[in-house]
XYZ file of C-alpha atoms in Angstrom:
394
model
C 95.974 70.764 116.414
C 96.897 71.224 112.764
C 98.290 74.695 113.545
C 100.662 73.234 116.120
C 98.678 74.178 119.218
C 99.168 71.662 122.000
C 97.745 71.370 125.509
C 97.671 69.090 128.532
C 95.254 68.436 131.366
C 95.511 66.798 134.779
C 92.771 64.741 136.394
C 92.011 64.767 140.140
C 90.921 61.977 142.452
C 88.651 61.821 145.480
C 89.120 60.460 148.990
C 85.426 60.766 149.788
C 83.811 59.066 146.808
C 80.309 57.931 145.959
C 79.741 54.314 144.988
C 78.021 55.375 141.763
C 80.925 57.441 140.387
C 82.721 56.674 137.133
C 85.734 54.451 137.783
C 89.357 55.488 137.768
C 91.848 53.079 136.291
C 94.659 52.429 138.758
C 97.530 49.962 138.452
C 96.921 48.065 141.680
C 100.650 47.352 142.125
C 101.315 47.745 145.876
C 105.047 48.164 145.278
C 104.472 51.394 143.326
C 102.601 54.390 144.785
C 100.706 52.025 147.080
C 98.797 50.588 144.138
C 97.599 54.008 142.991
C 99.848 54.340 139.944
C 98.239 55.268 136.627
C 100.471 53.623 134.035
C 97.541 51.559 132.785
C 95.443 54.686 132.262
C 98.298 56.363 130.384
C 98.735 53.220 128.284
C 95.023 53.291 127.370
C 95.438 56.862 126.152
C 98.367 55.942 123.895
C 97.147 52.559 122.648
C 93.378 53.059 122.394
C 92.262 56.684 122.533
C 94.946 58.445 120.478
C 94.796 56.038 117.501
C 90.984 56.122 117.471
C 90.766 59.917 117.674
C 93.592 60.786 115.295
C 92.186 62.870 112.436
C 88.917 63.682 114.254
C 87.778 67.285 114.535
C 88.901 68.779 117.820
C 86.247 71.458 117.361
C 83.458 68.891 117.870
C 83.815 68.165 121.578
C 80.562 66.222 121.807
C 81.495 63.861 118.970
C 84.962 63.334 120.396
C 83.613 62.543 123.862
C 80.953 60.272 122.401
C 83.601 58.312 120.507
C 85.589 57.773 123.702
C 82.478 56.477 125.460
C 81.916 54.038 122.598
C 85.500 52.829 122.841
C 85.108 52.241 126.573
C 81.741 50.525 126.246
C 80.995 50.239 129.972
C 78.420 52.151 132.045
C 81.054 53.331 134.549
C 84.056 53.874 132.232
C 85.914 51.064 133.964
C 87.535 49.625 130.817
C 89.572 52.667 129.795
C 89.217 54.578 133.048
C 87.439 57.867 133.672
C 90.814 59.415 134.463
C 92.151 58.535 130.996
C 89.012 59.689 129.186
C 88.627 62.967 131.096
C 92.277 63.873 130.622
C 91.884 63.655 126.857
C 88.528 65.460 126.913
C 89.929 68.459 128.815
C 93.239 68.580 126.949
C 91.454 68.783 123.599
C 89.232 71.649 124.801
C 92.258 73.541 126.057
C 94.080 72.976 122.761
C 91.152 74.403 120.795
C 91.097 77.510 123.008
C 94.846 77.865 122.521
C 94.453 77.504 118.762
C 91.757 80.183 118.676
C 93.755 82.501 120.910
C 90.938 82.935 123.403
C 90.658 82.226 127.149
C 89.601 78.703 128.023
C 86.494 79.956 129.829
C 85.381 81.810 126.710
C 85.633 78.684 124.573
C 83.888 76.483 127.148
C 81.040 78.930 127.717
C 79.555 78.631 124.258
C 76.192 80.371 124.513
C 76.127 80.359 128.329
C 76.393 83.557 130.377
C 79.791 83.401 132.057
C 80.140 84.748 135.614
C 82.827 84.772 138.283
C 81.662 82.352 140.980
C 81.176 82.952 144.687
C 83.763 80.823 146.530
C 82.553 78.222 149.037
C 85.654 77.782 151.214
C 86.553 74.928 153.534
C 87.413 76.118 157.053
C 86.980 73.059 159.324
C 87.161 69.387 158.349
C 86.221 66.032 159.817
C 85.158 62.701 158.321
C 87.354 61.145 155.664
C 89.116 64.464 155.082
C 90.585 64.598 158.599
C 90.915 61.138 160.089
C 87.302 60.969 161.321
C 88.000 63.386 164.194
C 84.263 64.063 163.981
C 81.730 62.751 161.451
C 80.586 65.714 159.361
C 83.101 66.231 156.587
C 83.426 69.997 156.047
C 82.219 73.279 157.497
C 82.637 76.099 154.998
C 82.391 79.882 154.786
C 80.509 81.593 151.961
C 81.172 85.340 151.523
C 77.690 86.534 150.663
C 78.232 90.244 151.239
C 81.208 91.083 149.007
C 81.072 93.172 145.852
C 83.957 91.470 144.030
C 85.605 88.078 143.897
C 88.859 89.576 145.226
C 87.039 90.973 148.271
C 85.353 87.605 148.828
C 88.660 85.769 148.786
C 90.179 88.232 151.248
C 87.222 87.760 153.592
C 87.410 83.972 153.728
C 91.189 84.098 154.141
C 90.626 86.264 157.219
C 88.094 83.772 158.593
C 90.511 80.881 158.035
C 93.235 82.720 160.001
C 90.802 83.653 162.758
C 89.648 80.052 163.079
C 93.096 78.934 164.179
C 93.121 81.620 166.866
C 89.705 80.500 168.096
C 90.755 76.849 168.190
C 93.923 77.671 170.127
C 91.997 79.845 172.578
C 89.562 76.995 173.181
C 92.387 74.501 173.693
C 91.282 72.284 170.794
C 93.858 69.742 169.634
C 94.938 70.600 166.095
C 95.973 67.791 163.749
C 97.141 70.314 161.153
C 95.228 70.921 157.959
C 93.038 68.276 156.375
C 92.936 66.943 152.802
C 91.502 70.159 151.369
C 93.385 72.609 153.580
C 90.778 73.259 156.248
C 91.703 72.920 159.924
C 91.292 69.410 161.310
C 90.746 69.873 165.060
C 89.531 67.460 167.703
C 86.111 68.710 168.786
C 83.664 67.437 171.389
C 80.808 67.289 168.876
C 79.899 68.035 165.291
C 77.916 71.102 166.339
C 81.015 72.478 168.060
C 82.421 73.157 164.577
C 79.543 75.566 163.955
C 80.235 77.405 167.206
C 83.922 77.715 166.315
C 83.115 78.988 162.843
C 80.625 81.541 164.154
C 83.210 82.891 166.596
C 85.871 82.950 163.868
C 83.653 84.979 161.531
C 83.077 87.525 164.283
C 86.762 87.508 165.262
C 87.589 88.361 161.642
C 85.188 91.311 162.028
C 82.463 90.087 159.718
C 78.778 89.654 160.478
C 77.593 86.006 160.366
C 74.688 85.543 158.014
C 74.951 89.043 156.607
C 78.474 89.158 155.212
C 79.543 85.537 155.602
C 77.218 82.547 155.698
C 77.881 78.887 156.505
C 77.763 75.755 154.379
C 77.986 72.151 155.565
C 79.235 69.133 153.642
C 77.797 66.318 155.746
C 79.000 63.449 153.504
C 76.448 61.322 155.333
C 77.051 58.183 153.243
C 80.319 57.645 155.075
C 78.723 57.205 158.498
C 75.474 55.573 157.328
C 75.466 51.988 158.574
C 72.616 49.510 158.852
C 70.028 52.122 157.986
C 71.149 54.608 160.647
C 73.552 57.541 160.851
C 76.235 56.643 163.384
C 77.682 59.654 165.191
C 80.204 57.574 167.104
C 82.179 60.536 168.436
C 78.968 61.683 170.120
C 77.801 58.194 171.133
C 74.499 58.311 169.296
C 72.717 56.791 166.326
C 70.145 58.710 164.258
C 67.399 57.625 161.897
C 66.847 59.475 158.630
C 64.091 61.532 160.250
C 66.339 62.374 163.194
C 69.131 63.464 160.831
C 66.689 65.810 159.109
C 65.558 67.126 162.512
C 69.187 67.755 163.472
C 69.920 69.691 160.286
C 66.677 71.649 160.657
C 67.560 72.631 164.216
C 71.019 73.766 163.131
C 69.575 75.797 160.275
C 67.314 77.576 162.756
C 70.246 78.447 165.064
C 73.031 79.208 162.585
C 73.226 81.100 159.245
C 73.440 77.895 157.197
C 72.575 78.479 153.545
C 73.915 75.267 151.997
C 73.764 71.591 153.033
C 75.562 68.986 150.931
C 74.855 65.256 151.166
C 72.791 65.664 154.314
C 71.625 62.090 153.825
C 73.219 58.964 152.361
C 73.598 58.457 148.620
C 70.828 55.830 148.382
C 68.488 57.094 151.101
C 66.164 58.224 148.314
C 62.947 58.009 150.347
C 64.195 60.581 152.873
C 65.798 63.131 150.525
C 62.470 64.671 149.398
C 61.539 65.259 153.055
C 64.888 66.972 153.708
C 64.355 69.247 150.708
C 60.733 69.970 151.618
C 61.760 70.924 155.164
C 64.819 73.031 154.395
C 64.819 73.810 150.668
C 63.320 77.266 151.174
C 66.110 78.195 153.628
C 69.143 76.531 152.075
C 70.368 74.897 148.917
C 70.177 71.123 149.383
C 73.052 69.729 147.337
C 73.417 66.206 146.036
C 77.034 65.077 145.623
C 77.238 61.340 146.329
C 73.514 61.343 145.582
C 73.973 62.515 141.978
C 77.702 61.917 141.264
C 77.416 64.318 138.289
C 75.420 61.614 136.523
C 72.619 62.749 134.184
C 70.353 59.780 134.950
C 70.652 60.160 138.726
C 70.057 63.910 138.400
C 66.899 63.216 136.389
C 65.588 61.025 139.185
C 66.406 63.734 141.713
C 64.545 66.329 139.671
C 61.567 64.031 139.249
C 61.361 63.159 142.957
C 62.304 66.667 144.192
C 65.068 65.048 146.186
C 67.286 68.177 146.235
C 67.488 71.645 144.733
C 71.173 71.743 143.774
C 73.859 69.495 142.332
C 77.580 69.347 143.018
C 79.499 69.056 139.756
C 82.769 67.098 139.688
C 84.134 66.350 136.245
C 85.865 63.123 137.190
C 82.685 61.674 138.672
C 81.294 61.382 135.157
C 84.412 61.468 132.958
C 83.860 63.814 129.981
C 83.324 67.534 129.476
C 80.199 66.917 127.410
C 78.479 64.960 130.187
C 79.608 67.519 132.757
C 77.911 70.338 130.842
C 74.884 68.127 130.276
C 74.416 67.976 134.055
C 75.043 71.709 134.520
C 72.591 72.689 131.789
C 69.909 70.226 132.898
C 70.161 71.485 136.467
C 69.680 75.065 135.291
C 66.665 74.100 133.168
C 65.089 72.354 136.175
C 65.633 75.319 138.475
C 68.427 73.579 140.374
C 71.586 75.386 141.376
C 74.988 73.948 140.499
C 78.238 74.144 142.440
C 81.430 73.443 140.481
C 83.697 71.405 142.730
C 87.246 70.137 143.020
C 88.280 66.857 144.677
C 90.218 66.082 147.831
C 92.961 64.596 145.649
C 93.445 67.670 143.472
C 96.157 68.700 141.027
C 97.614 72.131 140.287
C 95.708 72.312 137.011
C 93.490 75.421 137.050
C 91.042 74.101 134.402
C 88.261 73.997 136.997
C 88.346 77.779 137.484
C 87.649 78.363 133.800
C 84.941 75.687 133.865
C 83.219 77.404 136.799
C 83.249 80.758 135.016
C 82.075 79.244 131.724
C 79.236 77.317 133.343
C 77.559 80.418 134.722
C 76.756 78.387 137.843
C 77.899 81.194 140.127
C 79.497 78.955 142.782
C 82.818 77.144 143.154
C 84.047 74.783 145.882
C 87.743 73.957 145.682
C 88.765 73.530 149.311
C 90.521 75.978 151.595
C 92.917 78.854 150.931
C 96.034 76.806 151.679
C 98.009 74.424 149.431
C 99.006 75.114 145.872
C 96.459 72.811 144.229
C 93.709 74.968 145.759
C 95.406 78.322 145.279
C 95.954 77.591 141.595
C 92.191 77.795 141.046
C 91.675 80.840 143.260
C 94.546 82.673 141.581
C 93.215 81.841 138.127
C 89.879 83.390 139.100
C 91.716 86.519 140.246
C 93.374 86.677 136.828
C 90.021 86.366 135.076
C 88.481 89.075 137.249
C 91.428 91.401 136.633
C 90.825 91.105 132.880
C 87.574 92.999 133.397
C 85.651 90.758 131.028
C 83.389 88.971 133.484
C 81.037 90.125 136.254
C 81.069 88.619 139.745
C 78.037 86.578 140.778
C 77.869 88.465 144.143
C 75.021 86.370 145.609
C 74.101 82.705 145.657
């Protein structure tokens, strides 16, 4: 900035990724970080983006992001890399907030109504987050009966602690914590995770469904093979209709209020049936289905394929496009959940984004590991300022 304000931003990565996401630029050199180095992305920032943006107005985020998209020139940001583009996009926004002397969330909010989000917290993990110990990726706790964000965080922390006690009492083999900090146990079935979580909520002295509800991240694309959903740990294969029946039965038996990626990312014909069956009981979230992409969200709205969208900045690659998805979802009556990635950083930008968006929900993993706690602690700081109200309910 001309006044000397400077800022930086860090970009996450995902282990469980959709095929339609914007592309990261990685070095591919197996002798360095297993091929995952980002020297090429950094070089693109210095050799392409910085020279092209020098002298541009940092106050015009949309124009700056649009210029970077023009420089990339590909539909999936594969030339410059979504990681390079997003890093610049977020760093500029943070620098403007610093220059103005205002909180980042306040600058990002614009005309939106900012709120402190309800945390959706990972408690048990399977799938790609925990070595495929069972197929469904995450079972999460949502504190629906707390008056403040601080109370909500305390409640889910208690459930996370209680879950370990329940697992040990049941003799479940623990593999430690998974990618996002949830417990990664060996369980006899996917439904067993729901039974464990129900017992843990009660052990922590909360009432399931009244004070703490359950969310599921199925991540169904990752066990969808040959048109069927392969639950290999249970020795069975389900059709799309049978997957919907399974989720419907669970929703009848457990206080499930949120189902993410209950079907595969391109199983478009079945998604409207899932939403028609369960959309009045739970939010039906598209993650791999939408990949924070405006055009895929438009199709979902048109076909009534879901009623909520998961928002991950690095799936699309710029702040402007991220807010385009958030705002379009709101206009269509869809909910939005602001989400981190399994390969997170300690940057707390996402906390301010969640507040600024007014979405009212955030999903950043469990309450262990510093890259998760950085976001939760930032939200505590924002709440302690007294400037923003807590969303309280989904």
